[in-house]
Coordinates of C-alpha atoms in Angstrom, one line a residue:
X15 CA 4.1 107.1 18.5
X16 CA 3.7 103.3 18.3
X17 CA 6.7 101.2 17.2
X18 CA 5.7 99.0 14.2
X19 CA 8.2 96.2 14.8
X20 CA 6.5 93.7 17.2
X21 CA 8.0 92.5 20.5
X22 CA 8.4 88.7 20.2
X23 CA 7.2 86.5 23.0
X24 CA 8.0 82.8 23.6
X25 CA 5.6 80.8 25.7
X26 CA 6.9 77.8 27.6
X27 CA 3.9 75.6 28.5
X28 CA 0.4 75.6 27.1
X29 CA -1.7 74.0 29.8
X30 CA -4.6 75.7 31.6
X31 CA -2.6 78.9 32.2
X32 CA -0.5 79.0 29.1
X33 CA -3.4 78.5 26.7
X34 CA -5.3 81.3 28.4
X35 CA -2.2 83.6 28.1
X36 CA -2.1 82.8 24.4
X37 CA -5.8 83.4 24.0
X38 CA -5.7 86.8 25.7
X39 CA -2.6 87.8 23.7
X40 CA -4.6 87.1 20.5
X41 CA -8.0 88.5 21.4
X42 CA -6.7 91.6 23.1
X43 CA -3.8 92.2 20.7
X44 CA -4.8 95.8 19.8
X45 CA -5.3 96.8 23.4
X46 CA -2.0 95.3 24.5
X47 CA -0.2 97.1 21.7
X48 CA -1.8 100.4 22.6
X49 CA -0.8 99.9 26.3
X50 CA 2.7 98.8 25.6
X51 CA 3.5 101.1 22.6
X52 CA 4.3 98.3 20.2
X53 CA 2.6 95.1 18.9
X54 CA 3.2 91.9 20.8
X55 CA 3.7 88.8 18.7
X56 CA 3.5 85.2 19.9
X57 CA 6.7 83.8 18.3
X58 CA 6.7 80.2 19.6
X59 CA 5.0 77.9 22.0
X60 CA 7.0 75.0 23.6
X61 CA 4.9 72.0 24.7
X62 CA 5.5 68.4 25.6
X63 CA 2.7 66.8 23.5
X64 CA 2.7 68.4 20.0
X65 CA -0.2 66.4 18.7
X66 CA -2.7 67.9 21.0
X67 CA -5.2 70.4 19.4
X68 CA -4.6 73.9 20.7
X69 CA -7.4 76.3 19.6
X70 CA -6.2 79.6 18.3
X71 CA -2.5 78.7 18.2
X72 CA -1.1 78.1 14.7
X73 CA 0.5 74.7 14.4
X74 CA 3.7 76.2 13.0
X75 CA 4.3 78.0 16.3
X76 CA 4.3 74.8 18.4
X77 CA 7.6 73.1 19.2
X78 CA 8.9 70.5 21.6
X79 CA 12.3 72.0 21.6
X80 CA 12.0 74.6 24.3
X81 CA 15.8 75.1 24.5
X82 CA 16.0 76.1 20.8
X83 CA 13.1 78.4 21.2
X84 CA 14.7 80.4 24.1
X85 CA 18.1 80.4 22.2
X86 CA 16.7 82.0 19.1
X87 CA 18.1 85.4 19.9
X88 CA 15.2 87.4 18.5
X89 CA 12.9 86.7 21.5
X90 CA 12.2 89.7 23.7
X91 CA 10.2 88.0 26.5
X92 CA 10.0 84.4 27.6
X93 CA 6.8 83.5 29.5
X94 CA 7.4 80.4 31.7
X95 CA 4.3 78.5 32.9
X96 CA 5.6 74.9 32.9
X97 CA 6.3 74.8 36.6
X98 CA 8.7 72.6 38.6
X99 CA 12.4 73.0 39.0
X100 CA 13.9 71.5 35.8
X101 CA 13.9 72.2 33.0
X102 CA 12.4 75.5 34.0
X103 CA 15.5 76.7 35.8
X104 CA 17.8 76.0 32.9
X105 CA 15.4 77.5 30.3
X106 CA 15.1 80.7 32.3
X107 CA 18.8 81.2 32.7
X108 CA 19.3 80.3 29.0
X109 CA 16.7 83.0 28.1
X110 CA 18.6 85.6 30.0
X111 CA 21.9 84.6 28.3
X112 CA 20.3 85.0 24.9
X113 CA 18.8 88.4 25.5
X114 CA 15.3 87.8 26.7
X115 CA 13.5 89.0 29.9
X116 CA 11.4 86.5 31.7
X117 CA 7.9 86.4 33.2
X118 CA 7.3 83.3 35.4
X119 CA 4.5 81.8 37.5
X120 CA 6.8 79.2 39.0
X121 CA 6.5 79.6 42.8
X122 CA 8.5 76.4 43.6
X123 CA 11.5 77.4 41.5
X124 CA 11.5 81.0 42.8
X125 CA 11.2 79.8 46.4
X126 CA 14.1 77.5 46.0
X127 CA 16.4 79.4 43.6
X128 CA 15.1 83.0 43.5
X129 CA 18.4 84.5 44.4
X130 CA 20.3 82.7 41.6
X131 CA 17.6 83.7 39.1
X132 CA 17.7 87.3 40.1
X133 CA 21.5 87.3 39.9
X134 CA 21.3 85.9 36.4
X135 CA 18.8 88.5 35.3
X136 CA 20.9 91.3 36.7
X137 CA 24.1 89.9 35.1
X138 CA 22.5 90.1 31.7
X139 CA 20.5 93.3 32.3
X140 CA 17.1 91.7 32.0
X141 CA 13.8 91.6 33.9
X142 CA 12.5 88.8 36.0
X143 CA 8.8 89.3 36.9
X144 CA 6.6 86.8 38.8
X145 CA 3.3 88.3 40.0
X146 CA 1.5 85.1 39.0
X147 CA 3.6 83.0 41.4
X148 CA 1.6 84.1 44.4
X149 CA -2.1 84.4 44.9
X150 CA -3.2 84.2 41.2
X151 CA -4.8 87.4 39.9
X152 CA -4.4 89.4 43.2
X153 CA -1.9 92.2 42.7
X154 CA 0.4 91.5 45.6
X155 CA 4.1 91.2 44.6
X156 CA 4.2 94.6 42.8
X157 CA 2.5 96.5 45.7
X158 CA 5.0 94.9 48.1
X159 CA 8.1 95.7 46.2
X160 CA 7.0 98.9 44.6
X161 CA 4.0 100.7 46.2
X162 CA 5.3 99.9 49.7
X163 CA 9.0 100.2 48.9
X164 CA 9.3 103.3 51.1
X165 CA 7.5 101.7 54.1
X166 CA 8.5 99.2 56.7
X167 CA 6.5 96.0 56.5
X168 CA 6.2 94.1 59.8
X169 CA 3.8 91.3 59.0
X170 CA 2.3 89.5 56.0
X171 CA -0.4 87.0 56.9
X172 CA -2.7 85.4 54.4
X173 CA -4.7 82.6 52.8
X174 CA -2.6 81.8 49.7
X175 CA -4.1 78.4 48.7
X176 CA -7.6 78.2 47.3
X177 CA -7.9 74.4 47.6
X178 CA -7.2 74.3 51.4
X179 CA -9.5 77.3 52.0
X180 CA -12.3 75.6 50.1
X181 CA -11.9 72.5 52.2
X182 CA -11.7 74.3 55.6
X183 CA -14.6 76.6 54.6
X184 CA -16.7 73.5 53.8
X185 CA -15.8 71.9 57.1
X186 CA -16.8 75.1 58.9
X187 CA -20.1 75.8 57.2
X188 CA -21.4 72.2 57.0
X189 CA -19.8 70.4 59.8
X190 CA -18.2 67.9 57.3
X191 CA -15.1 66.0 58.1
X192 CA -11.8 66.5 56.3
X193 CA -12.1 63.6 53.9
X194 CA -15.7 64.5 53.0
X195 CA -14.7 68.1 52.3
X196 CA -11.6 67.0 50.3
X197 CA -13.8 64.6 48.2
X198 CA -16.1 67.5 47.3
X199 CA -13.2 69.7 46.4
X200 CA -11.8 67.0 44.1
X201 CA -15.2 66.5 42.4
X202 CA -15.5 70.2 41.8
X203 CA -12.0 70.5 40.4
X204 CA -10.6 72.5 43.2
X205 CA -8.3 69.7 44.4
X206 CA -5.8 67.7 42.3
X207 CA -6.0 63.9 42.1
X208 CA -2.9 64.1 44.4
X209 CA -3.6 67.0 46.7
X210 CA -0.5 66.6 48.8
X211 CA 1.2 69.9 47.7
X212 CA -1.9 71.8 48.8
X213 CA -3.1 70.1 51.9
X214 CA 0.3 69.5 53.4
X215 CA 1.2 73.2 52.9
X216 CA 4.0 72.8 50.4
X217 CA 2.3 75.2 47.9
X218 CA 1.7 77.8 50.6
X219 CA 5.2 77.5 52.0
X220 CA 6.7 78.3 48.6
X221 CA 4.6 81.4 48.4
X222 CA 5.5 82.4 52.0
X223 CA 9.2 82.2 51.1
X224 CA 8.6 84.6 48.2
X225 CA 6.5 87.0 50.2
X226 CA 8.9 87.1 53.1
X227 CA 11.9 87.8 50.9
X228 CA 10.2 90.7 49.2
X229 CA 8.6 92.1 52.4
X230 CA 11.7 92.0 54.6
X231 CA 14.4 92.6 51.9
X232 CA 16.0 89.3 53.0
X233 CA 16.7 86.0 51.2
X234 CA 14.2 83.5 52.5
X235 CA 14.3 80.0 50.9
X236 CA 11.7 77.3 51.0
X237 CA 13.8 75.4 53.6
X238 CA 13.5 78.4 55.9
X239 CA 9.7 78.1 56.1
X240 CA 8.1 76.1 58.9
X241 CA 5.4 74.0 57.3
X242 CA 2.5 72.1 58.9
X243 CA -0.4 70.6 56.8
X244 CA -4.1 70.6 57.6
X245 CA -5.0 66.9 57.3
X246 CA -5.3 66.5 61.0
X247 CA -7.9 69.3 61.4
X248 CA -11.2 67.8 62.6
X249 CA -14.8 68.8 62.9
X250 CA -14.2 68.8 66.7
X251 CA -11.5 71.5 66.1
X252 CA -14.1 73.6 64.3
X253 CA -16.6 73.2 67.2
X254 CA -13.9 74.4 69.6
X255 CA -13.1 77.3 67.4
X256 CA -16.8 78.3 67.2
X257 CA -17.0 78.2 71.0
X258 CA -14.1 80.8 71.0
X259 CA -15.7 83.0 68.3
X260 CA -13.1 81.8 65.8
X261 CA -12.8 79.8 62.6
X262 CA -9.8 77.9 61.2
X263 CA -7.7 78.8 58.2
X264 CA -4.4 77.5 56.7
X265 CA -2.3 80.6 57.0
X266 CA 1.0 81.7 55.6
X267 CA 2.6 84.1 58.1
X268 CA 5.7 86.1 57.6
X269 CA 6.8 88.5 60.3
X270 CA 9.6 90.6 61.9
X271 CA 10.6 89.9 65.5
X272 CA 9.6 92.6 68.0
X273 CA 13.1 94.0 68.0
X274 CA 13.3 93.9 64.2
X275 CA 16.5 91.8 64.3
X276 CA 15.1 88.7 62.6
X277 CA 12.2 87.3 60.6
X278 CA 10.1 84.1 60.6
X279 CA 8.1 82.5 57.9
X280 CA 5.6 79.7 58.6
X281 CA 2.6 77.9 57.2
X282 CA 0.1 76.1 59.5
X283 CA -3.6 75.8 60.4
X284 CA -4.7 78.4 63.0
X285 CA -7.8 79.7 64.7
X286 CA -8.6 83.3 63.9
X287 CA -11.3 85.5 65.4
X288 CA -14.5 85.9 63.3
X289 CA -13.9 89.6 63.6
X290 CA -10.6 89.4 61.6
X291 CA -11.0 90.2 57.8
X292 CA -9.4 86.9 56.8
X293 CA -12.1 84.9 58.6
X294 CA -14.7 86.0 56.0
X295 CA -12.7 84.7 53.0
X296 CA -14.8 81.9 51.7
X297 CA -14.5 79.1 49.1
X298 CA -11.4 78.9 46.9
X299 CA -10.6 82.6 47.3
X300 CA -7.3 84.0 48.6
X301 CA -6.5 87.0 50.7
X302 CA -3.4 88.5 52.2
X303 CA -3.3 90.9 55.2
X304 CA -0.3 93.3 55.3
X305 CA 0.8 95.3 58.3
X306 CA 3.3 98.2 57.9
X307 CA 4.5 101.2 59.8
X308 CA 3.1 104.0 57.7
X309 CA 0.3 102.4 55.6
X310 CA -1.1 100.5 58.6
X311 CA -3.3 97.5 57.7
X312 CA -4.0 96.5 54.1
X313 CA -5.8 93.5 52.7
X314 CA -5.6 92.1 49.1
X315 CA -8.4 89.8 48.1
X316 CA -9.4 87.8 45.0
X317 CA -9.3 84.6 43.1
X318 CA -6.0 82.8 43.8
X319 CA -5.8 80.2 41.1
X320 CA -7.3 79.1 37.8
X321 CA -6.4 79.7 34.2
X322 CA -7.9 83.2 33.7
X323 CA -6.9 84.7 37.0
X324 CA -3.3 83.5 36.8
X325 CA -3.1 84.5 33.1
X326 CA -4.3 88.0 34.1
X327 CA -1.3 88.3 36.4
X328 CA 1.1 86.9 33.7
X329 CA -0.2 89.5 31.2
X330 CA 0.2 92.3 33.7
X331 CA 3.8 91.4 34.0
X332 CA 4.2 91.0 30.3
X333 CA 3.0 94.5 29.7
X334 CA 5.4 95.9 32.3
X335 CA 8.3 94.0 30.9
X336 CA 7.6 95.0 27.4
X337 CA 7.4 98.6 28.4
X338 CA 10.7 98.3 30.1
X339 CA 12.1 96.7 26.9
X340 CA 11.0 99.6 24.8
X341 CA 12.5 102.1 27.2
X342 CA 15.8 100.3 27.4
X343 CA 15.3 99.9 31.2
X344 CA 14.6 97.2 33.7
X345 CA 12.2 97.1 36.6
X346 CA 13.1 96.4 40.3
X347 CA 15.2 93.3 40.9
X348 CA 16.0 91.5 44.1
X349 CA 16.2 93.6 47.2
X350 CA 18.0 91.6 49.9
X351 CA 20.1 94.3 51.5
X352 CA 18.7 93.7 55.0
X353 CA 20.0 90.1 55.1
X354 CA 18.1 89.5 58.4
X355 CA 18.5 86.0 60.0
X356 CA 15.5 83.7 59.7
X357 CA 14.6 82.4 63.2
X358 CA 13.4 78.9 63.9
X359 CA 9.8 78.1 64.7
X360 CA 10.8 77.5 68.3
X361 CA 11.2 81.2 68.8
X362 CA 7.8 82.2 67.4
X363 CA 5.5 83.6 70.0
X364 CA 1.7 83.1 69.7
X365 CA -1.4 81.9 71.6
X366 CA -2.3 78.2 71.7
X367 CA -5.5 76.1 72.0
X368 CA -4.8 72.7 73.5
X369 CA -7.4 69.9 73.9
X370 CA -6.5 67.2 76.3
X371 CA -8.1 63.8 77.1
X372 CA -7.9 63.4 80.9
X373 CA -9.2 61.3 83.8
X374 CA -12.4 62.7 85.3
X375 CA -11.3 63.0 88.9
X376 CA -10.3 65.7 91.4
X377 CA -6.9 67.3 91.1
X378 CA -6.5 66.9 87.4
X379 CA -6.9 70.6 86.6
X380 CA -4.4 71.5 89.3
X381 CA -1.8 69.1 87.9
X382 CA -2.2 70.4 84.4
X383 CA -2.0 74.1 85.6
X384 CA 1.2 73.3 87.5
X385 CA 2.8 71.9 84.4
X386 CA 2.0 75.0 82.4
X387 CA 3.3 77.2 85.2
X388 CA 6.6 75.3 85.5
X389 CA 7.2 75.9 81.8
X390 CA 6.4 79.6 81.9
X391 CA 3.2 79.3 79.9
X392 CA 0.4 81.5 81.2
X393 CA -3.2 80.1 80.9
X394 CA -5.9 82.4 79.6
X395 CA -9.0 80.2 79.9
X396 CA -9.8 76.5 80.8
X397 CA -12.9 74.5 79.9
X398 CA -13.5 71.0 81.3
X399 CA -16.2 68.5 80.5
X400 CA -16.5 64.9 81.5
X401 CA -18.4 61.8 82.7
X402 CA -17.9 58.1 83.4
X403 CA -14.3 58.6 84.4
X404 CA -13.3 60.3 81.2
X405 CA -13.0 64.1 80.5
X406 CA -11.8 66.7 78.0
X407 CA -9.8 69.7 79.1
X408 CA -9.5 72.6 76.7
X409 CA -6.7 75.1 77.6
X410 CA -6.2 78.4 75.8
X411 CA -2.9 80.1 76.6
X412 CA -1.7 83.7 76.6
X413 CA 1.2 84.3 74.2
X414 CA 4.0 81.8 74.5
X415 CA 7.0 80.6 72.4
X416 CA 6.6 77.5 70.4
X417 CA 9.6 76.0 72.2
X418 CA 8.0 76.5 75.7
X419 CA 4.7 75.1 74.5
X420 CA 6.5 72.0 73.1
X421 CA 8.1 71.4 76.5
X422 CA 4.8 71.9 78.2
X423 CA 3.1 69.3 76.0
X424 CA 5.9 66.8 76.5
X425 CA 5.5 67.1 80.3
X426 CA 1.7 66.8 80.1
X427 CA 2.0 63.5 78.2
X428 CA 4.0 62.1 81.2
X429 CA 1.1 62.7 83.7
X430 CA -0.9 59.6 84.6
X431 CA -4.1 61.7 84.5
X432 CA -3.5 62.8 80.9
X433 CA -4.7 60.1 78.5
X434 CA -3.7 62.0 75.4
X435 CA -3.4 65.3 73.5
X436 CA -6.3 65.5 71.2
X437 CA -5.2 68.6 69.3
X438 CA -2.9 71.6 69.4
X439 CA -3.7 74.7 67.4
X440 CA -2.2 78.2 67.2
X441 CA -4.5 81.2 67.7
X442 CA -3.6 84.1 65.4
X443 CA -4.9 87.5 64.3
X444 CA -5.5 89.1 67.6

């Protein structure tokens, strides 16, 4: 039997995502009510610019006083899609204090203060859901914390930023340089006017922190995530990748150590074999590859951004939270019982592709090989080309720690025969 009294929803933010959430709530009202077991009513919309026309939203619902809206006391669920740290953090905790559960898409806030927000939700017996914070419409957070709750996850590796994947895919498929590909992404609306958060890896790092925390039942903050942007990736790097049967992606990688005693979380460009499922992810799409003990290898794929995909994830959470509300229950909260230490990047072990500018004369390869050996880094393959006294030397290593590779490169720079280090890139997915 359906309850007749509606569940009231307050919407914080009415931009691209928020307006789509409001539209779906209105156009799919009957279906949502049937799925939840009660009608859902949009009770208020907090915005910064009240004079802007908002199709389908009655003017009387619009307010600039977000604090008053979440303090009303009759609000069942607050949907936060304004982003940033403040005032979002204060509004969410205030919502809990005044009896509302929260659905959020705020990856930056969750990566920085997720533990405190979960604690506030638990203190007041309310839900905090955030499927839309990572990978847009792709169901990922709920499978990790519910469907795989009985499994042991060892690695989560994925493309979690559509802007950077579009740029790198364009560089790969057309031979374009970074700036040319970025300009096209901007013209098509895939990149913001200021693309720093995307291309420097800040957006992906926030998502990596959230994924690592859920996957490994350990609190991982944004500051724990190693971050390296993709602005230095060149067309020459893609040519080298193709010669190895690889492509280049900006990856978020969260993994347990071999002994299971620690975890790492990192974001950086990497070469991956064309045979790996992530290599075929094109355009602005996202995909996340999960490796676990029992389930084995799983991949989640789909649109990772945009108003409609993100709103889909928000509405999925809204339905779940409303159902919990009707049943007088809450869904899964934070699981941080493992409390594993987060290791530094220096302890990460992977393969490396190093391109050196060297003098074209006898003995150079022997000198370079000696430096690698002295630092305990084993060489897999070497390729050398040169003329007129100048040459390039491409070295691909076996697996080595980041710290040992760093020491190797520092020693290489001191050789008279090494004119410079053109590029260093990790090789993943093998």
